[in-house]
Every structure is written in structure tokens, then in C-alpha cells.
Short mmCIF file of C-alpha atoms in Angstrom, two decimals:
data_model
loop_
_atom_site.label_atom_id
_atom_site.label_comp_id
_atom_site.label_asym_id
_atom_site.label_seq_id
_atom_site.Cartn_x
_atom_site.Cartn_y
_atom_site.Cartn_z
CA UNK S 1 -22.12 13.88 3.47
CA UNK S 2 -20.75 10.45 2.50
CA UNK S 3 -22.61 9.54 -0.74
CA UNK S 4 -22.47 5.99 -2.86
CA UNK S 5 -23.34 4.81 -5.71
CA UNK S 6 -24.34 1.50 -6.19
CA UNK S 7 -22.89 -0.71 -9.40
CA UNK S 8 -24.19 -3.46 -11.80
CA UNK S 9 -22.08 -6.13 -13.48
CA UNK S 10 -23.04 -7.89 -16.28
CA UNK S 11 -24.04 -11.48 -15.75
CA UNK S 12 -21.42 -12.94 -17.30
CA UNK S 13 -19.08 -11.60 -14.54
CA UNK S 14 -21.19 -13.01 -11.85
CA UNK S 15 -20.54 -16.52 -13.61
CA UNK S 16 -18.23 -19.31 -12.55
CA UNK S 17 -15.05 -19.41 -14.43
CA UNK S 18 -14.52 -22.38 -16.20
CA UNK S 19 -12.23 -25.01 -14.46
CA UNK S 20 -8.51 -24.43 -15.67
CA UNK S 21 -6.59 -27.84 -17.04
CA UNK S 22 -5.36 -29.72 -14.16
CA UNK S 23 -6.58 -27.11 -11.95
CA UNK S 24 -8.18 -29.49 -9.37
CA UNK S 25 -4.60 -31.58 -8.88
CA UNK S 26 -3.01 -28.59 -7.02
CA UNK S 27 -2.62 -27.76 -3.21
CA UNK S 28 -1.68 -24.88 -1.27
CA UNK S 29 1.40 -26.07 0.64
CA UNK S 30 0.82 -27.81 3.80
CA UNK S 31 1.21 -25.55 7.32
CA UNK S 32 4.38 -28.31 8.29
CA UNK S 33 5.86 -27.24 4.70
CA UNK S 34 5.07 -23.58 4.64
CA UNK S 35 4.07 -22.27 8.06
CA UNK S 36 3.93 -18.47 7.00
CA UNK S 37 2.37 -18.26 3.30
CA UNK S 38 0.60 -15.17 1.75
CA UNK S 39 -0.56 -15.21 -2.02
CA UNK S 40 -2.50 -12.13 -3.17
CA UNK S 41 -3.41 -10.72 -6.83
CA UNK S 42 -2.22 -7.47 -7.29
CA UNK S 43 -4.01 -6.76 -10.26
CA UNK S 44 -7.33 -7.00 -8.08
CA UNK S 45 -5.88 -6.41 -4.51
CA UNK S 46 -7.20 -9.72 -3.30
CA UNK S 47 -5.95 -12.17 -0.89
CA UNK S 48 -6.31 -15.70 -2.45
CA UNK S 49 -4.33 -17.28 0.46
CA UNK S 50 -3.04 -16.52 3.46
CA UNK S 51 -1.85 -18.40 6.89
CA UNK S 52 -0.15 -16.49 9.32
CA UNK S 53 0.14 -13.52 7.23
CA UNK S 54 0.33 -11.00 9.98
CA UNK S 55 3.08 -13.11 12.25
CA UNK S 56 6.47 -11.59 12.84
CA UNK S 57 9.40 -13.32 11.41
CA UNK S 58 12.93 -13.01 10.53
CA UNK S 59 13.25 -12.34 6.63
CA UNK S 60 16.84 -13.11 6.31
CA UNK S 61 18.03 -12.30 3.30
CA UNK S 62 14.59 -10.92 1.83
CA UNK S 63 15.57 -7.86 3.91
CA UNK S 64 17.51 -7.25 0.63
CA UNK S 65 14.66 -6.52 -1.08
CA UNK S 66 14.32 -3.12 1.33
CA UNK S 67 17.82 -2.25 0.22
CA UNK S 68 17.39 -2.75 -3.36
CA UNK S 69 13.80 -0.34 -3.05
CA UNK S 70 15.91 2.09 -1.24
CA UNK S 71 18.38 2.45 -3.83
CA UNK S 72 15.15 2.40 -6.39
CA UNK S 73 13.59 5.50 -4.94
CA UNK S 74 17.01 7.08 -4.65
CA UNK S 75 17.71 6.97 -8.16
CA UNK S 76 14.03 8.06 -8.92
CA UNK S 77 15.06 11.25 -7.14
CA UNK S 78 18.37 11.76 -8.33
CA UNK S 79 20.23 11.19 -5.06
CA UNK S 80 22.14 8.05 -6.37
CA UNK S 81 23.04 6.86 -9.90
CA UNK S 82 23.61 3.48 -11.71
CA UNK S 83 27.15 4.50 -12.99
CA UNK S 84 27.99 6.21 -9.56
CA UNK S 85 31.06 3.89 -8.44
CA UNK S 86 31.85 3.34 -4.85
CA UNK S 87 35.34 1.96 -2.83
CA UNK S 88 35.25 -0.66 -0.56
CA UNK S 89 36.09 0.18 3.21
CA UNK S 90 39.15 -1.93 4.72
CA UNK S 91 36.72 -2.67 7.62
CA UNK S 92 33.76 -3.26 5.70
CA UNK S 93 36.43 -6.38 3.24
CA UNK S 94 37.55 -7.21 6.78
CA UNK S 95 33.66 -8.10 8.12
CA UNK S 96 32.07 -9.17 5.01
CA UNK S 97 34.60 -10.80 2.85
CA UNK S 98 33.23 -14.57 1.68
CA UNK S 99 30.60 -14.54 4.69
CA UNK S 100 27.85 -16.07 3.75
CA UNK S 101 25.99 -15.23 0.30
CA UNK S 102 28.77 -12.92 -1.42
CA UNK S 103 29.61 -10.62 -4.91
CA UNK S 104 33.08 -11.47 -4.05
CA UNK S 105 34.15 -7.81 -4.23
CA UNK S 106 37.99 -7.25 -4.07
CA UNK S 107 39.23 -5.34 -1.37
CA UNK S 108 40.80 -2.65 -3.64
CA UNK S 109 37.70 -2.36 -5.97
CA UNK S 110 35.86 0.46 -7.59
CA UNK S 111 32.21 -0.85 -8.04
CA UNK S 112 29.19 0.73 -9.79
CA UNK S 113 25.64 1.14 -8.27
CA UNK S 114 24.38 -0.98 -11.09
CA UNK S 115 26.91 -3.77 -10.48
CA UNK S 116 26.28 -3.41 -6.52
CA UNK S 117 22.12 -3.44 -7.10
CA UNK S 118 22.67 -6.86 -9.62
CA UNK S 119 25.03 -8.64 -6.80
CA UNK S 120 22.04 -7.80 -4.21
CA UNK S 121 19.37 -8.79 -6.13
CA UNK S 122 21.02 -12.30 -8.55
CA UNK S 123 23.55 -13.47 -5.79
CA UNK S 124 22.33 -11.84 -2.23
CA UNK S 125 25.71 -10.68 -1.81
CA UNK S 126 25.95 -9.33 2.00
CA UNK S 127 29.31 -7.30 0.77
CA UNK S 128 27.48 -5.63 -1.85
CA UNK S 129 25.02 -4.64 0.01
CA UNK S 130 27.15 -3.06 2.81
CA UNK S 131 29.21 -1.51 0.60
CA UNK S 132 25.95 0.24 -1.11
CA UNK S 133 24.68 1.39 2.30
CA UNK S 134 28.39 2.92 2.70
CA UNK S 135 28.62 4.67 -0.36
CA UNK S 136 24.98 5.60 -0.74
CA UNK S 137 24.01 6.69 2.29
CA UNK S 138 27.83 7.57 4.60
CA UNK S 139 27.26 4.76 7.13
CA UNK S 140 24.94 1.65 7.34
CA UNK S 141 23.32 3.51 10.35
CA UNK S 142 22.15 5.96 7.82
CA UNK S 143 21.14 3.58 5.47
CA UNK S 144 19.51 1.77 7.97
CA UNK S 145 16.88 5.06 8.72
CA UNK S 146 16.10 5.21 4.83
CA UNK S 147 14.73 1.92 4.90
CA UNK S 148 12.59 2.18 7.94
CA UNK S 149 11.36 5.46 6.67
CA UNK S 150 10.97 3.52 3.55
CA UNK S 151 8.94 0.82 5.38
CA UNK S 152 6.72 3.54 7.22
CA UNK S 153 5.91 5.29 3.73
CA UNK S 154 4.65 2.25 2.62
CA UNK S 155 2.90 1.42 5.78
CA UNK S 156 4.89 -1.55 6.21
CA UNK S 157 3.93 -1.21 10.48
CA UNK S 158 5.19 -4.66 11.47
CA UNK S 159 8.87 -4.16 9.95
CA UNK S 160 11.52 -2.87 11.19
CA UNK S 161 15.01 -3.38 9.69
CA UNK S 162 18.30 -3.13 11.45
CA UNK S 163 20.66 -4.40 8.73
CA UNK S 164 21.20 -3.76 5.38
CA UNK S 165 21.34 -7.34 4.18
CA UNK S 166 19.41 -9.76 6.78
CA UNK S 167 21.80 -11.17 8.68
CA UNK S 168 21.48 -12.87 11.89
CA UNK S 169 20.52 -9.91 14.74
CA UNK S 170 18.68 -11.94 16.95
CA UNK S 171 15.50 -10.76 15.55
CA UNK S 172 16.05 -7.27 15.79
CA UNK S 173 14.94 -7.24 11.68
CA UNK S 174 11.41 -8.43 11.53
CA UNK S 175 8.72 -8.29 9.44
CA UNK S 176 5.64 -10.23 8.16
CA UNK S 177 4.23 -11.95 5.13
CA UNK S 178 1.42 -8.93 4.43
CA UNK S 179 4.52 -6.59 4.67
CA UNK S 180 6.69 -8.04 2.20
CA UNK S 181 3.98 -8.28 -0.59
CA UNK S 182 3.31 -4.56 0.41
CA UNK S 183 7.11 -3.78 0.02
CA UNK S 184 6.88 -6.62 -3.11
CA UNK S 185 4.28 -4.45 -4.54
CA UNK S 186 5.83 -1.20 -4.17
CA UNK S 187 8.78 -2.56 -5.81
CA UNK S 188 6.85 -3.53 -8.94
CA UNK S 189 4.35 -0.87 -9.17
CA UNK S 190 6.59 1.91 -8.54
CA UNK S 191 9.76 1.25 -10.11
CA UNK S 192 8.44 -1.31 -12.97
CA UNK S 193 11.14 -1.10 -15.30
CA UNK S 194 14.08 -0.64 -12.34
CA UNK S 195 12.33 -4.10 -11.38
CA UNK S 196 12.39 -5.83 -14.88
CA UNK S 197 16.35 -4.52 -15.29
CA UNK S 198 17.17 -5.81 -11.79
CA UNK S 199 15.33 -8.79 -11.07
CA UNK S 200 15.13 -12.28 -12.42
CA UNK S 201 18.36 -12.50 -13.96
CA UNK S 202 19.39 -16.01 -14.41
CA UNK S 203 22.69 -15.40 -12.50
CA UNK S 204 25.67 -12.95 -12.64
CA UNK S 205 29.24 -13.21 -13.37
CA UNK S 206 31.69 -10.73 -11.67
CA UNK S 207 35.45 -10.69 -10.48
CA UNK S 208 35.79 -13.91 -12.49
CA UNK S 209 33.52 -15.50 -10.40
CA UNK S 210 29.99 -17.16 -12.20
CA UNK S 211 26.99 -17.88 -9.39
CA UNK S 212 23.54 -18.15 -10.08
CA UNK S 213 20.20 -17.10 -8.75
CA UNK S 214 18.31 -19.35 -6.43
CA UNK S 215 14.96 -18.01 -7.41
CA UNK S 216 13.42 -21.20 -7.06
CA UNK S 217 10.56 -20.02 -9.67
CA UNK S 218 12.01 -17.59 -12.14
CA UNK S 219 12.64 -19.80 -15.38
CA UNK S 220 10.35 -22.90 -13.49
CA UNK S 221 7.27 -20.98 -13.27
CA UNK S 222 5.68 -19.73 -16.36
CA UNK S 223 5.60 -15.46 -15.88
CA UNK S 224 8.27 -15.90 -13.15
CA UNK S 225 10.86 -13.07 -12.79
CA UNK S 226 11.77 -12.82 -9.00
CA UNK S 227 12.06 -11.59 -6.63
CA UNK S 228 14.22 -12.85 -3.27
CA UNK S 229 14.90 -16.02 -1.34
CA UNK S 230 16.20 -15.87 2.42
CA UNK S 231 18.14 -18.01 4.40
CA UNK S 232 19.44 -18.43 8.04
CA UNK S 233 19.75 -20.70 11.16
CA UNK S 234 17.58 -18.38 13.08
CA UNK S 235 14.80 -17.39 10.52
CA UNK S 236 15.04 -20.84 8.44
CA UNK S 237 14.00 -20.94 4.63
CA UNK S 238 11.63 -18.07 2.99
CA UNK S 239 10.47 -16.86 -0.29
CA UNK S 240 9.07 -13.22 -1.76
CA UNK S 241 8.07 -14.39 -5.18
CA UNK S 242 6.06 -12.91 -8.64
CA UNK S 243 4.69 -13.75 -11.22
CA UNK S 244 2.67 -12.15 -14.39
CA UNK S 245 -0.07 -13.85 -16.71
CA UNK S 246 -1.78 -12.09 -19.73
CA UNK S 247 -1.86 -8.87 -17.53
CA UNK S 248 -2.44 -10.88 -14.12
CA UNK S 249 0.54 -10.45 -11.27
CA UNK S 250 0.58 -12.45 -8.17
CA UNK S 251 2.63 -11.78 -5.15
CA UNK S 252 3.12 -14.76 -2.55
CA UNK S 253 5.30 -15.24 -0.19
CA UNK S 254 6.26 -18.52 2.11
CA UNK S 255 8.44 -18.22 5.31
CA UNK S 256 9.69 -20.17 8.12
CA UNK S 257 10.33 -23.60 5.99
CA UNK S 258 12.57 -26.23 7.01
CA UNK S 259 14.55 -26.83 4.13
CA UNK S 260 15.73 -25.17 1.26
CA UNK S 261 14.09 -28.26 -0.96
CA UNK S 262 10.72 -27.90 0.70
CA UNK S 263 11.08 -24.08 0.30
CA UNK S 264 11.00 -24.19 -3.05
CA UNK S 265 8.55 -26.66 -4.10
CA UNK S 266 6.20 -25.22 -1.91
CA UNK S 267 6.32 -21.48 -3.82
CA UNK S 268 5.88 -23.03 -6.80
CA UNK S 269 3.37 -24.79 -5.65
CA UNK S 270 1.46 -21.70 -3.66
CA UNK S 271 1.40 -19.58 -6.80
CA UNK S 272 0.70 -22.17 -9.95
CA UNK S 273 -2.30 -23.42 -7.69
CA UNK S 274 -3.17 -19.45 -7.43
CA UNK S 275 -3.18 -19.28 -11.50
CA UNK S 276 -4.89 -22.55 -11.76
CA UNK S 277 -7.52 -22.30 -9.57
CA UNK S 278 -8.94 -18.13 -10.29
CA UNK S 279 -9.81 -16.70 -13.23
CA UNK S 280 -9.05 -13.12 -13.59
CA UNK S 281 -12.01 -10.98 -14.91
CA UNK S 282 -11.06 -7.11 -15.93
CA UNK S 283 -13.99 -5.16 -14.23
CA UNK S 284 -12.44 -1.40 -15.92
CA UNK S 285 -9.59 -0.40 -18.21
CA UNK S 286 -7.43 2.44 -16.86
CA UNK S 287 -8.57 6.17 -17.40
CA UNK S 288 -12.00 4.15 -18.28
CA UNK S 289 -15.00 6.15 -17.02
CA UNK S 290 -16.70 4.24 -14.08
CA UNK S 291 -19.47 6.76 -12.77
CA UNK S 292 -20.36 10.42 -12.47
CA UNK S 293 -19.82 12.06 -8.58
CA UNK S 294 -22.24 15.27 -8.38
CA UNK S 295 -20.57 19.07 -8.28
CA UNK S 296 -21.70 21.78 -6.29
CA UNK S 297 -20.70 25.32 -7.33
CA UNK S 298 -18.77 24.22 -10.33
CA UNK S 299 -18.68 24.99 -13.96
CA UNK S 300 -20.58 21.52 -14.31
CA UNK S 301 -23.05 19.72 -12.07
CA UNK S 302 -20.87 16.14 -12.01
CA UNK S 303 -17.37 14.96 -12.96
CA UNK S 304 -16.72 11.64 -14.27
CA UNK S 305 -14.66 9.10 -12.17
CA UNK S 306 -12.16 6.66 -13.75
CA UNK S 307 -9.21 4.69 -11.84
CA UNK S 308 -5.93 5.68 -13.02
CA UNK S 309 -4.64 1.38 -13.33
CA UNK S 310 -6.99 -1.17 -14.74
CA UNK S 311 -9.25 -2.71 -12.01
CA UNK S 312 -9.24 -6.58 -12.09
CA UNK S 313 -11.07 -9.32 -9.77
CA UNK S 314 -10.25 -12.95 -9.27
CA UNK S 315 -12.98 -15.58 -9.41
CA UNK S 316 -12.62 -19.08 -8.26
CA UNK S 317 -12.96 -21.69 -10.75
CA UNK S 318 -15.69 -23.93 -9.16
CA UNK S 319 -18.17 -21.69 -8.09
CA UNK S 320 -20.33 -18.38 -8.44
CA UNK S 321 -19.58 -15.32 -6.37
CA UNK S 322 -21.96 -12.53 -5.03
CA UNK S 323 -19.92 -9.43 -6.51
CA UNK S 324 -20.80 -5.84 -5.79
CA UNK S 325 -19.67 -2.54 -6.34
CA UNK S 326 -19.67 0.82 -4.56
CA UNK S 327 -18.03 4.10 -5.26
CA UNK S 328 -18.23 6.34 -2.32
CA UNK S 329 -17.05 9.78 -1.89
CA UNK S 330 -17.84 12.76 0.35
CA UNK S 331 -20.20 14.76 -1.38
CA UNK S 332 -21.37 16.82 -3.50
CA UNK S 333 -17.89 17.67 -4.29
CA UNK S 334 -16.96 20.87 -4.35
CA UNK S 335 -15.42 23.44 -6.88
CA UNK S 336 -12.98 23.54 -8.19
CA UNK S 337 -11.43 20.23 -9.00
CA UNK S 338 -8.63 19.52 -10.75
CA UNK S 339 -8.13 16.79 -13.52
CA UNK S 340 -6.59 13.68 -12.16
CA UNK S 341 -7.37 14.79 -8.36
CA UNK S 342 -8.70 11.85 -6.35
CA UNK S 343 -12.16 12.18 -5.23
CA UNK S 344 -13.73 8.71 -4.35
CA UNK S 345 -13.20 5.10 -3.97
CA UNK S 346 -14.21 2.09 -5.39
CA UNK S 347 -14.99 -0.54 -3.35
CA UNK S 348 -15.17 -4.28 -4.49
CA UNK S 349 -17.13 -6.63 -2.06
CA UNK S 350 -16.72 -10.45 -2.87
CA UNK S 351 -19.95 -12.33 -1.02
CA UNK S 352 -20.02 -9.36 1.40
CA UNK S 353 -16.47 -9.45 2.15
CA UNK S 354 -14.45 -5.87 0.56
CA UNK S 355 -11.73 -7.11 -0.91
CA UNK S 356 -10.33 -4.07 -2.44
CA UNK S 357 -10.46 -0.08 -2.54
CA UNK S 358 -9.50 1.72 -5.69
CA UNK S 359 -9.05 5.62 -6.17
CA UNK S 360 -10.84 7.36 -8.24
CA UNK S 361 -9.78 10.67 -10.04
CA UNK S 362 -11.73 13.71 -11.91
CA UNK S 363 -11.01 12.92 -15.27
CA UNK S 364 -11.73 16.82 -16.26
CA UNK S 365 -11.28 20.08 -14.36
CA UNK S 366 -13.99 21.53 -12.79
CA UNK S 367 -13.82 25.01 -12.35
CA UNK S 368 -15.56 27.43 -9.86
CA UNK S 369 -19.27 28.35 -11.55
CA UNK S 370 -20.16 31.98 -12.48
CA UNK S 371 -23.10 33.50 -10.91
CA UNK S 372 -25.58 32.49 -13.70
CA UNK S 373 -24.24 29.00 -13.69
CA UNK S 374 -24.69 28.46 -9.76
CA UNK S 375 -28.39 29.53 -10.54
CA UNK S 376 -29.17 27.42 -12.87
CA UNK S 377 -27.11 24.44 -10.51
CA UNK S 378 -29.59 25.34 -7.79
CA UNK S 379 -33.22 25.05 -10.30
CA UNK S 380 -31.35 21.58 -11.77
CA UNK S 381 -31.09 20.66 -8.20
CA UNK S 382 -34.42 21.16 -7.46
CA UNK S 383 -35.63 18.81 -10.72
CA UNK S 384 -33.11 16.13 -10.07
#
């Protein structure tokens, strides 16, 4: 049986937050400047702005974020190592030397995975992406299989990767803004240390050549730390970016912009608008007991529930909102229950629309009850 628990919020959470300075002057980018646009608050799971967020498009060099994510996952699984050195195949050098954005890897180089990742994330090296793919997986085809498996793992159902670097392939590589935010979220939330290490660098010096990062928000928007631009003649100009302020992280996408300058200003406008026009409210801290779920045939009649990360909410600064919190689980739960086992979900609704579904775990282990305890639980059930 599905059981629900309604939670009450303090009145202060239901009031409109005070306007931010200059917030009313900011606007999301126009459809002309950013035909595809999406802004999500990762701290609350809420979509703050969306335009054509499920429309498929060619991501160009934003594809390299998936190459970085796959490398991070392989490093985490000890299938790849940052200090691991790779050589450049002659055919790879002939095909990718000085083609598009490049790291300028020499034909006789032995380059480490760490160097290649910086070349990919900082200067969008087409050559670095292919050298990494061949060195780590044995072939580009095998690397692409890993990219698409990773996309499936994170439920990126509207994405397919046909190149490791996003080079033009007549639309065989495609994604959506929603899927890009999913991918960026995996990068930031599942691999925070690697994300901080490899993304957000101002520039890169390699092989005697210094190049700067073309990220339009890092160093220009407070709290911005990445992620990746993209451009080809087929795709137009796009950007997947993120910024964090006071523990609140926003992630945004603009795509199909007509020029690099337009894309850059649209990116800054969208994320600044999000910070200025929405206030972050912390509902629950990590591991804070939120409620209790009933347990059948257990050593206790109920188990406390908590989220494994802070739970937040974004509130528009110019109006009040009707906020509803509901805990849902299949219950009563049946012992045994392991500590940390996911047993319920916290549903967050704003003005009648669900904006987030947060997994809740048992904060303590519940073992099966002995016969005497079962009798006591049965009697307790009659009077509660």
C-alpha cells in the first residue's frame, strides 16, 4: 500500500523573499539570442527557465563533456589513471593535427591522461579527445560505446554520441538541453573533486603554446566554474555552464545562438537572472531526520527518514508560493531494513506542480522482531 505523510512548513518559507538588488533589470535571453535555453537549480532540482529544453540539437564541442565524464568514471573505477601516458598514432596525428580547436599535440608525444583532460576541458582539444579515446579504450568505436553507455546510465534518453569531440557528423551526434544538464549534474555531483581540478582553468600552456579558455562566464560571473562551449557551422554556438553561490548551484544551457558574442551575453544574462530573481531556501540538512515511516515485524515500529544531501527550494523573489511537502513510501515497511537503505521519497510541490523528488533513506538499521516484539507491535497497532 502506498502511504503518504504530509509535512508542514514554517510560515517564513511561504513568504516572498525580498527583491535582490538590480534583479528587476535582468531578463532571460530572447528566443532570437538563445533559441534553446534551460536553467536548473541543482540544489532544489527545480527548473527556473526553459525554452525548447527537449528539442534535439547538435552539441558540437559540448560533446567533450561526455568524454571527460567517461574518463572521470574510468578513473574512479581504477580503469584509467591520471599519470598514465599515451602515444599518438600516426593516422591520428595526420587526421587531427591543427583541425579545429586543438591542444597542438606533437606526432611523437607521450602525453598523460591528466594533460589530455586539461587539453579537453580548457582549450577544447579535438586532437586530445581522440588520443584519449584511442589510448583508454583501444579505439574510437570502443570509446563511443562507453560514452553512449554512460549516457544511458544517467537516463540521457535523447542523446547519442558518434564522435568523442563533437566534430561535424551531419547530426549523428545529438542531445537536448535537458540531457546536457543531466550530464553536467553527474559531472559536478558525482565527481566534485575531479570537476574542481579539471574545469574552470583560465588557460593552458602545452608544447610551448599558451591558449586561453573561451568559457564566457568563469571569471565574469560570481561563482562560475565552467563548463564547456561548443561551435560548428552545423550546430551554431552553444554553452553548458554552472555557477555556485552560498551553497546554491545553478546549471544552464544556451544553444543554437547566431554568434559567439550573442551566446556569451545570453549565457551571462540567463544565469545572473536566475541568481537575482530566485532566493534559495534550505528545507532540510543532510542526514536530518525528516519524518518516520511505519515498520512491520521489526525491532522498532518506525524508522526515521533522512536525505543524503541538503534539500533546498528556489522561491521567486516577487511573489508568494504554495509549497507542499509529502513523503511517499510502500508501507508499512518490512524488516529487515539496512541503515542507509532507500525506502521512501520526499515529493516537493510548488503551486500544485511537483518540482522535485528526493530519495530518503533509513537512518538506522531495523532487524526482524523476535516473537515477543511481534506481539507487542501487534497490540500497538490496535491502539495507534
